[in-house]
CSV table of C-alpha atoms in Angstrom, one decimal:
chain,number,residue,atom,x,y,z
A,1,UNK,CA,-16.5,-6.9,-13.5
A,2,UNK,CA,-14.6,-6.3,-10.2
A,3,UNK,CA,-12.5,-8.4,-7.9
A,4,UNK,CA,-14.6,-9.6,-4.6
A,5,UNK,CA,-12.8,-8.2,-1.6
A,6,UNK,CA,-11.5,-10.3,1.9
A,7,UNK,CA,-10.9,-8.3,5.1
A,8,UNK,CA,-8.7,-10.4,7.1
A,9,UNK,CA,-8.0,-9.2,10.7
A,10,UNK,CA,-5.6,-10.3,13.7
A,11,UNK,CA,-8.6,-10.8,15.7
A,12,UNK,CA,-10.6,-13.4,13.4
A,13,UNK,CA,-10.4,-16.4,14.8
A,14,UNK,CA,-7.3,-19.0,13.8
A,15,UNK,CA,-5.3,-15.7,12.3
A,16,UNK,CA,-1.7,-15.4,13.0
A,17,UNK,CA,-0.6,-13.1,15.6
A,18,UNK,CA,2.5,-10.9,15.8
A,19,UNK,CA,5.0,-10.6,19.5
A,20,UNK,CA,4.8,-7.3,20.1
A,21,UNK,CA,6.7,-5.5,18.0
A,22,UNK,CA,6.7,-7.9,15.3
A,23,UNK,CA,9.9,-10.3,13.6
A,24,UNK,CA,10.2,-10.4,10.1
A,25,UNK,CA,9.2,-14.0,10.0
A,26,UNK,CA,5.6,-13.2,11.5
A,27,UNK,CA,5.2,-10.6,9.0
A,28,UNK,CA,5.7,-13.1,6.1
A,29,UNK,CA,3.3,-15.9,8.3
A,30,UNK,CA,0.8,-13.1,8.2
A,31,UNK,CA,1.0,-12.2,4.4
A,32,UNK,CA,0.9,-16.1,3.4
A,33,UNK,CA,-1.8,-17.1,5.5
A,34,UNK,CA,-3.8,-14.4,4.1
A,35,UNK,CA,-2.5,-14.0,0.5
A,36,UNK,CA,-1.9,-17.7,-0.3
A,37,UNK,CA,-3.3,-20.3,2.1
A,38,UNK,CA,-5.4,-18.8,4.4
A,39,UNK,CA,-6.7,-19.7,7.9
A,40,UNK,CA,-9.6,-20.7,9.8
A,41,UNK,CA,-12.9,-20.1,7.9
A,42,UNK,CA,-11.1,-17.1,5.6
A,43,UNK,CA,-10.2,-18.2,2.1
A,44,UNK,CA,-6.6,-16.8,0.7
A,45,UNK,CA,-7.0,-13.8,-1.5
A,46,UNK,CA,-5.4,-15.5,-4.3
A,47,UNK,CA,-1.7,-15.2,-4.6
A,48,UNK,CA,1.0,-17.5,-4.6
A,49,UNK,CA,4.7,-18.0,-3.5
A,50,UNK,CA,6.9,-17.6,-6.0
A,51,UNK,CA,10.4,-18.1,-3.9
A,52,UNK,CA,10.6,-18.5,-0.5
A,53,UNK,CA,14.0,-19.1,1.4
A,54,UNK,CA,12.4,-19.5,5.2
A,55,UNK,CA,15.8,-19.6,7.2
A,56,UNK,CA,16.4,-16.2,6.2
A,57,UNK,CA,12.9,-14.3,5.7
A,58,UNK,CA,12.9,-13.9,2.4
A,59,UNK,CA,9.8,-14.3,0.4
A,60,UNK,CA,8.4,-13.4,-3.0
A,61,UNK,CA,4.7,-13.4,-3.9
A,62,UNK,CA,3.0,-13.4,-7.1
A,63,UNK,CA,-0.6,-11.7,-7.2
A,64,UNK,CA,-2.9,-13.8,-9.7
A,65,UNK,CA,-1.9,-15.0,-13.8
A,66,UNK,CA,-5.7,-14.9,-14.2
A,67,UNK,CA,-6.9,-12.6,-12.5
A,68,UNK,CA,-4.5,-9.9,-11.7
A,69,UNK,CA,-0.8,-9.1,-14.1
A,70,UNK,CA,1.2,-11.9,-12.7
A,71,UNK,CA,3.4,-9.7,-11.0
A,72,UNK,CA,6.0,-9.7,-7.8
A,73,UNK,CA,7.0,-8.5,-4.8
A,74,UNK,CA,9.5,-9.3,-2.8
A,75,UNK,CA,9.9,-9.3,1.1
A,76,UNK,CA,12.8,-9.5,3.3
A,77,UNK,CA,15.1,-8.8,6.6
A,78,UNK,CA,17.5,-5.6,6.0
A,79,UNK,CA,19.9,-7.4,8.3
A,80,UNK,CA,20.5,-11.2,9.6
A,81,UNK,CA,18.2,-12.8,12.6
A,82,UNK,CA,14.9,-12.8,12.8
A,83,UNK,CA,14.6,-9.5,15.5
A,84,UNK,CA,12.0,-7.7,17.1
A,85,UNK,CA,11.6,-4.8,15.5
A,86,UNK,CA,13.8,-5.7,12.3
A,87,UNK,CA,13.8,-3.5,9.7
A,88,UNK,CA,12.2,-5.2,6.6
A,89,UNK,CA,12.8,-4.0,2.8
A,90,UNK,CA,10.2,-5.0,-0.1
A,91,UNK,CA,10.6,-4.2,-3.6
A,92,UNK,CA,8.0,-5.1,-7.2
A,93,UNK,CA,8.5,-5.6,-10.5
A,94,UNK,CA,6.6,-7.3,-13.3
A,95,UNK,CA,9.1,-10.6,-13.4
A,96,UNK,CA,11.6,-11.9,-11.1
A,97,UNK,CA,13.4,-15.8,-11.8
A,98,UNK,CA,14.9,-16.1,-8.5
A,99,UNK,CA,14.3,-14.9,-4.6
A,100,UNK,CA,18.3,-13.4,-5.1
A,101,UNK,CA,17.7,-10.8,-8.3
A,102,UNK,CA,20.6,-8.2,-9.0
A,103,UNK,CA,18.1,-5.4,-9.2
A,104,UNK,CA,19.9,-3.2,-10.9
A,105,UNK,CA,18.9,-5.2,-13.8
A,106,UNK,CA,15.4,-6.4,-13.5
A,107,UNK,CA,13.2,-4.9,-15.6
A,108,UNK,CA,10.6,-1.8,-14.5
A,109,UNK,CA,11.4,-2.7,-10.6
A,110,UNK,CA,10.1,-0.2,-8.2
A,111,UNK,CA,11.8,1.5,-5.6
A,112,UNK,CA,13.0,-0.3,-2.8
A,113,UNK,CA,10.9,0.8,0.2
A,114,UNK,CA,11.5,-0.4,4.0
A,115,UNK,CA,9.2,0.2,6.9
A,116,UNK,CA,10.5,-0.9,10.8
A,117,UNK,CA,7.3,-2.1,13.0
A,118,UNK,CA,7.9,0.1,15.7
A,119,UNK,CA,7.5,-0.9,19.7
A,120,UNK,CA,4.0,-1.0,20.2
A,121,UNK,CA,2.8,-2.8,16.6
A,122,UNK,CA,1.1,-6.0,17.9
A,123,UNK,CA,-2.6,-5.9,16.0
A,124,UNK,CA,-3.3,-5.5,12.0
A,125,UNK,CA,-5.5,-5.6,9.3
A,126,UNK,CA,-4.8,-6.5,5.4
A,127,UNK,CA,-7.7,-5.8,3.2
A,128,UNK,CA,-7.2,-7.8,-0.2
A,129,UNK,CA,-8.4,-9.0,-3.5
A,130,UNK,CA,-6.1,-11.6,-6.0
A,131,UNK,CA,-4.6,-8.4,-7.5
A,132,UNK,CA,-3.1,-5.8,-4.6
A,133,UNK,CA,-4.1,-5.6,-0.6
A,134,UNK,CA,-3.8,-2.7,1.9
A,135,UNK,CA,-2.1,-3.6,5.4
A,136,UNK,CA,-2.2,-1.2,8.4
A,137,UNK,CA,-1.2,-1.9,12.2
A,138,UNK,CA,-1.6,-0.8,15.9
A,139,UNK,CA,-1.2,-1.9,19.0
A,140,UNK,CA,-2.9,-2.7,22.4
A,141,UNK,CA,-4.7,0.0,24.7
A,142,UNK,CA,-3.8,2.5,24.7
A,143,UNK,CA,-1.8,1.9,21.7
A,144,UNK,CA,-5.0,1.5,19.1
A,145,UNK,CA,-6.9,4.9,18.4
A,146,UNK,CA,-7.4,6.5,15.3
A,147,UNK,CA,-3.7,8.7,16.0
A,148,UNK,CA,-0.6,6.9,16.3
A,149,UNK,CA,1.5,9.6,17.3
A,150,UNK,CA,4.7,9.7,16.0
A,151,UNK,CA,5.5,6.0,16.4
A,152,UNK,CA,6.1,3.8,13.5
A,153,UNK,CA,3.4,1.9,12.1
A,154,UNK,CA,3.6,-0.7,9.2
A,155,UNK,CA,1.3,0.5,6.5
A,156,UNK,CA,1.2,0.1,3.0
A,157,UNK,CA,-0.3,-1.0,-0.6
A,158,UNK,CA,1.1,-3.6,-3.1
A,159,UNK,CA,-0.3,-5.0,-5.9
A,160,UNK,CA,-2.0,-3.4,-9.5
A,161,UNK,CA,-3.6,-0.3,-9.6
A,162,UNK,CA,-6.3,0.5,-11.2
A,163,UNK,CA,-4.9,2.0,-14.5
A,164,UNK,CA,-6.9,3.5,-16.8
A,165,UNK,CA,-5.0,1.7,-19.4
A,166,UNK,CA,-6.3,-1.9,-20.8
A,167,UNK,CA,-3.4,-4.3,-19.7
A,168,UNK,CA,-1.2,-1.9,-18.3
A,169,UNK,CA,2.1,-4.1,-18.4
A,170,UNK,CA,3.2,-2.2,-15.0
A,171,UNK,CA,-0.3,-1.6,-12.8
A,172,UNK,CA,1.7,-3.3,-9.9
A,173,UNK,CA,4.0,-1.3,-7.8
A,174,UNK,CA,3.9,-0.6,-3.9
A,175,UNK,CA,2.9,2.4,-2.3
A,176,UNK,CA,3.7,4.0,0.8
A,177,UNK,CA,5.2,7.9,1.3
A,178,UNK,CA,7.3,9.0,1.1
A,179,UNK,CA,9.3,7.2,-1.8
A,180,UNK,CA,11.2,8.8,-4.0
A,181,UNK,CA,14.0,6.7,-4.6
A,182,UNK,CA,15.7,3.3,-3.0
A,183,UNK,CA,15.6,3.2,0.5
A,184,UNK,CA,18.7,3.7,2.8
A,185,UNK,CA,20.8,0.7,3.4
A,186,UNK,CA,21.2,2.3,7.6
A,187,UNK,CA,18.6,4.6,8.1
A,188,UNK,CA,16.0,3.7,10.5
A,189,UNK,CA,12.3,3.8,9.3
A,190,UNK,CA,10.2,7.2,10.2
A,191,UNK,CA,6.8,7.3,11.2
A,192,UNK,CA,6.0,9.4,8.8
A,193,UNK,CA,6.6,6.2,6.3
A,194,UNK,CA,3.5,4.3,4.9
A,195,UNK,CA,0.0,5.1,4.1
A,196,UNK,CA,-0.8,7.2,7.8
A,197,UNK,CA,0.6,10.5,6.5
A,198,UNK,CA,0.0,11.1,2.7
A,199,UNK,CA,-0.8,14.1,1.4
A,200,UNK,CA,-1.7,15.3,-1.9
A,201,UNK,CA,1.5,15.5,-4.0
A,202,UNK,CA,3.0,12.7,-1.7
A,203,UNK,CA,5.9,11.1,-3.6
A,204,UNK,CA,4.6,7.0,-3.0
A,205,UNK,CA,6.5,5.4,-6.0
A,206,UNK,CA,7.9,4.7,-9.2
A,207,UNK,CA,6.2,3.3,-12.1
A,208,UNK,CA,7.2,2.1,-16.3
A,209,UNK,CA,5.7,2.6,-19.6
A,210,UNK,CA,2.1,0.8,-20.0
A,211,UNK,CA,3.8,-2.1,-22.4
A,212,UNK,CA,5.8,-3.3,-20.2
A,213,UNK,CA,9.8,-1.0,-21.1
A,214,UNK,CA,11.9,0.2,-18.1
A,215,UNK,CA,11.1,4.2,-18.0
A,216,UNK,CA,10.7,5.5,-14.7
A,217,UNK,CA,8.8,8.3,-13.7
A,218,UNK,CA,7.9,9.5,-10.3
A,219,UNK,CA,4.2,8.7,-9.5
A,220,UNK,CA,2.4,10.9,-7.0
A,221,UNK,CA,-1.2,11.1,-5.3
A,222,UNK,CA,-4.2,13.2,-5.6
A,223,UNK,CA,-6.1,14.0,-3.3
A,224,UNK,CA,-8.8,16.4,-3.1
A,225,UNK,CA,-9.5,17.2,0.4
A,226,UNK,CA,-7.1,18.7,3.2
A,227,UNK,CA,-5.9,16.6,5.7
A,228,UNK,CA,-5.2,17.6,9.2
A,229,UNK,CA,-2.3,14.6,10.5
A,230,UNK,CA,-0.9,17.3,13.4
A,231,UNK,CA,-4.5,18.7,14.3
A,232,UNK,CA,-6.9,16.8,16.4
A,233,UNK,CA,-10.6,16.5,15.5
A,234,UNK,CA,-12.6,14.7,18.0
A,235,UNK,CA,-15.8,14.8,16.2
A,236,UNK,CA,-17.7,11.6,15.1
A,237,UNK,CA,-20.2,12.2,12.3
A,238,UNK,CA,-23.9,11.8,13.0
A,239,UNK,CA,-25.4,8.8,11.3
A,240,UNK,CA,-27.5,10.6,9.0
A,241,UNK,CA,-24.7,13.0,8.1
A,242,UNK,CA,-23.7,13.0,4.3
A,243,UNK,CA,-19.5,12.6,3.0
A,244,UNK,CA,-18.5,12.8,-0.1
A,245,UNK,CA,-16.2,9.9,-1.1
A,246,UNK,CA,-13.8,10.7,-3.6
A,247,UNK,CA,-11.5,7.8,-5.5
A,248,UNK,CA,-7.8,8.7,-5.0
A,249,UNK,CA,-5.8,8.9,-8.1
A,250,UNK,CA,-2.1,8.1,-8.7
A,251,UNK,CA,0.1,10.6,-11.5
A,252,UNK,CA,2.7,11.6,-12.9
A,253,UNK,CA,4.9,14.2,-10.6
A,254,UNK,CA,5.6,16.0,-13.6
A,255,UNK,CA,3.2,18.0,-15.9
A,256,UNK,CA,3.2,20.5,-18.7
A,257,UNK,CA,0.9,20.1,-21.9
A,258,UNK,CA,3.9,21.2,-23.7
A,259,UNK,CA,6.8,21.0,-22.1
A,260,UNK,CA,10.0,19.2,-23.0
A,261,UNK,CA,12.4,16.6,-21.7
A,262,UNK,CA,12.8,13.7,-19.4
A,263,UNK,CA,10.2,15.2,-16.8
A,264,UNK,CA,7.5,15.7,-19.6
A,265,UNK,CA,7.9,13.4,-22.3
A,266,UNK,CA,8.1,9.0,-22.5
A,267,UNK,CA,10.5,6.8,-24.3
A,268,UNK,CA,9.8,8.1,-27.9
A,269,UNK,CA,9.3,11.9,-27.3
A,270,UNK,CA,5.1,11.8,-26.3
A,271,UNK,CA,3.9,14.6,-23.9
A,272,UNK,CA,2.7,13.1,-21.0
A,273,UNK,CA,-0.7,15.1,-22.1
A,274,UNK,CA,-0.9,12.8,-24.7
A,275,UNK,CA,1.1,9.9,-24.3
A,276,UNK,CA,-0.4,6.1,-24.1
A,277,UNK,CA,3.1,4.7,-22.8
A,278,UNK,CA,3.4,7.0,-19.7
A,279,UNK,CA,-0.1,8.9,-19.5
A,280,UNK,CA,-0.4,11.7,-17.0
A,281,UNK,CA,-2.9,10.1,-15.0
A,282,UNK,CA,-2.2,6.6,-14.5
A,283,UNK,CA,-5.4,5.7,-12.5
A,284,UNK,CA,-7.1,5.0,-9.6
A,285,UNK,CA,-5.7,3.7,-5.7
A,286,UNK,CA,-8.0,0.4,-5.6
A,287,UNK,CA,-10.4,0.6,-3.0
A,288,UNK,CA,-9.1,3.9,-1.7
A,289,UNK,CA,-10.7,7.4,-0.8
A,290,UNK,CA,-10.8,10.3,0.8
A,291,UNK,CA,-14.1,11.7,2.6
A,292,UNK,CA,-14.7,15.4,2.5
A,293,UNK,CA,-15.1,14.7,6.1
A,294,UNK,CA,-12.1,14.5,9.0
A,295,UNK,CA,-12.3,13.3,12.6
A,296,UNK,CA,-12.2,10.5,14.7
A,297,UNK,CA,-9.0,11.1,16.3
A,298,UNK,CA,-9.4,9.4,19.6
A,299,UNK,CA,-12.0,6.6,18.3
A,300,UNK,CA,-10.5,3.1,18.8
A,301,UNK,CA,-9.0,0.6,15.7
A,302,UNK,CA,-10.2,-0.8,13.8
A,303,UNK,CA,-13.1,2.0,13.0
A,304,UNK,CA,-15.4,0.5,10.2
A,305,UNK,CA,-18.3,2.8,8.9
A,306,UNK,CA,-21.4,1.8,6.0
A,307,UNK,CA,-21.6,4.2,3.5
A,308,UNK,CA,-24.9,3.2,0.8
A,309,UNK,CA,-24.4,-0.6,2.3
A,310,UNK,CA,-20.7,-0.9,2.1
A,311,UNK,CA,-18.5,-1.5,4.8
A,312,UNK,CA,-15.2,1.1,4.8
A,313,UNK,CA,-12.1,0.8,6.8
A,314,UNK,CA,-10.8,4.1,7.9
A,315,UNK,CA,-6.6,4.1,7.9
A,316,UNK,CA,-5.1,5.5,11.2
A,317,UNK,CA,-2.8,8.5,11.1
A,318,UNK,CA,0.2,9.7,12.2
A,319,UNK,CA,1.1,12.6,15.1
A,320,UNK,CA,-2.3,13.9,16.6
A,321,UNK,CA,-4.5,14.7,14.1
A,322,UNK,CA,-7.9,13.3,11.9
A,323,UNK,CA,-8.1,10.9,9.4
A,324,UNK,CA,-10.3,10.7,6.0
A,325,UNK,CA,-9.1,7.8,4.1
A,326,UNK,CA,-11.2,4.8,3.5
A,327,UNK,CA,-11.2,1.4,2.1
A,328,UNK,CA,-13.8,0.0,0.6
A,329,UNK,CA,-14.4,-3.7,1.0
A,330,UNK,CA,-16.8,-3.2,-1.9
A,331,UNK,CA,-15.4,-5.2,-4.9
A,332,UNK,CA,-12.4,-2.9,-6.7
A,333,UNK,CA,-11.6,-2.3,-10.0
A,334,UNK,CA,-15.3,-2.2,-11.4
């Protein structure tokens, strides 16, 4: 049985708003009026605060015990004052015991990721269950088509995946590319961070052995269709006209039915062909696909389409180009 799915929306009525460009402390409002508490007639999505030190925006949630692992993610400022524009870092892992943890220690943490809001972020969208939740921005006219250009834009995913294994110990992680290790301490965020240019192949995190040991391997995605981010395609589907909707999975970087070594193998020696701690495939974005169709370019945010009765999403890009990825608002992990 799957999780029941709430599209929360910075145009419902009673939802938080961002200035904009967005502070780090309307971020966190955002995520705990949707995740926790929630706001005018919308429910919260099931989560809880684990730590929260408000003077300094720092925050750590906790998706469900019951229905989701139990797992955390923390939020907070790269530097001091609650700015415009501030550079924000987040970073998962299966247990944290205080809102401070020396991370080099914790357990089968992820990478530390950080996005920037960029100038024109003012509008968003989080679609969530008790277990994980999508967020994506934009901005105001003319700021809110389909292509962002190569501004940044917050988007990302947090929370479980959908593993193919039965109480995956590590299903939670965030994703956004690219990420490949701990973000920089001084760098400024790209826009080509976050969920609006992935590729298949895109580097989006790190995740540990399915009972719960610190093991990292590089996760990647897979998607089966081209994408076109730099090329525009103004073209908006008939209503009758048929995409294919394909689930988009999340592996290993590294694969060879045979081969040896660190790149190939988990903790006790086990090909990644055959292994149970560190399988090849690990499973399934929640709630995420790509159509066999791209367009929209120019069509304004947020862009919602029914496919078979179910309402879809469609997550902006970056530079020029098309989009194809959806997100269903269907219940995930059935």
């Amino acid at each position: 049985m799957g999780l029941p799915v709430t599209v929360y929306r910075s145009d419902d009525a009673g939802a938080p708003q961002f200035t904009e460009g967005m502070k780090p402390s309307e971020l966190i409002n955002v995520l705990k009026k949707c995740l926790v508490t929630g706001y005018g007639s919308k429910a919260a999505a099931g989560w809880s605060v684990a730590f929260e030190d408000a003077p300094t925006q720092q925050i750590v949630f906790r998706n469900s015990t019951s229905l989701a692992s139990g797992s955390f993610v923390k939020f907070w400022p790269r530097s001091a004052g609650d700015t415009v524009r501030g550079v924000v870092n987040f970073q998962s892992a299966p247990f944290l015991t205080s809102i401070n943890p020396d991370w080099a220690t914790v357990n089968a943490a992820g990478w530390r990721c950080m996005f920037g809001s960029g100038y024109y972020v003012k509008h968003w969208v989080i679609i969530a269950t008790a277990a994980s939740f999508y967020i994506y921005t934009y901005g105001d006219s003319p700021k809110n088509t389909v292509q962002q250009s190569t501004y940044h834009y917050l988007s990302i995913f947090c929370g479980d995946i959908h593993s193919l294994t039965p109480n995956d110990a590590t299903r939670f992680t965030t994703v956004m590319g690219p990420s490949e290790s701990d973000s920089s301490i001084t760098a400024n965020p790209s826009w080509t961070d976050g969920l609006t240019y992935l590729n298949d192949n895109t580097k989006v995190c790190k995740m540990h052995q399915t009972d719960g040991s610190d093991y990292p391997k590089q996760m990647v995605l897979n998607m089966p269709y081209p994408v076109y981010h730099t090329l525009p395609i103004r073209v908006v589907p008939p209503a009758n006209h048929l995409q294919f909707l394909s689930p988009v999975a999340i592996r290993q970087l590294y694969y060879s039915p045979q081969g040896a070594g660190v790149n190939f193998e988990d903790s006790q020696g086990v090909n990644n062909n055959l292994s149970t701690l560190h399988p090849y495939a690990r499973g399934i974005m929640p709630g995420l696909y790509q159509s066999s169709f791209n367009g929209y370019t120019d069509e304004l945010l947020p862009l919602r389409k029914d496919f078979n009765g179910t309402l879809y999403y469609l997550v902006p890009t970056s530079h020029l180009g098309a989009s194809n990825l959806w997100i269903s608002t269907g219940d995930w992990y059935a």
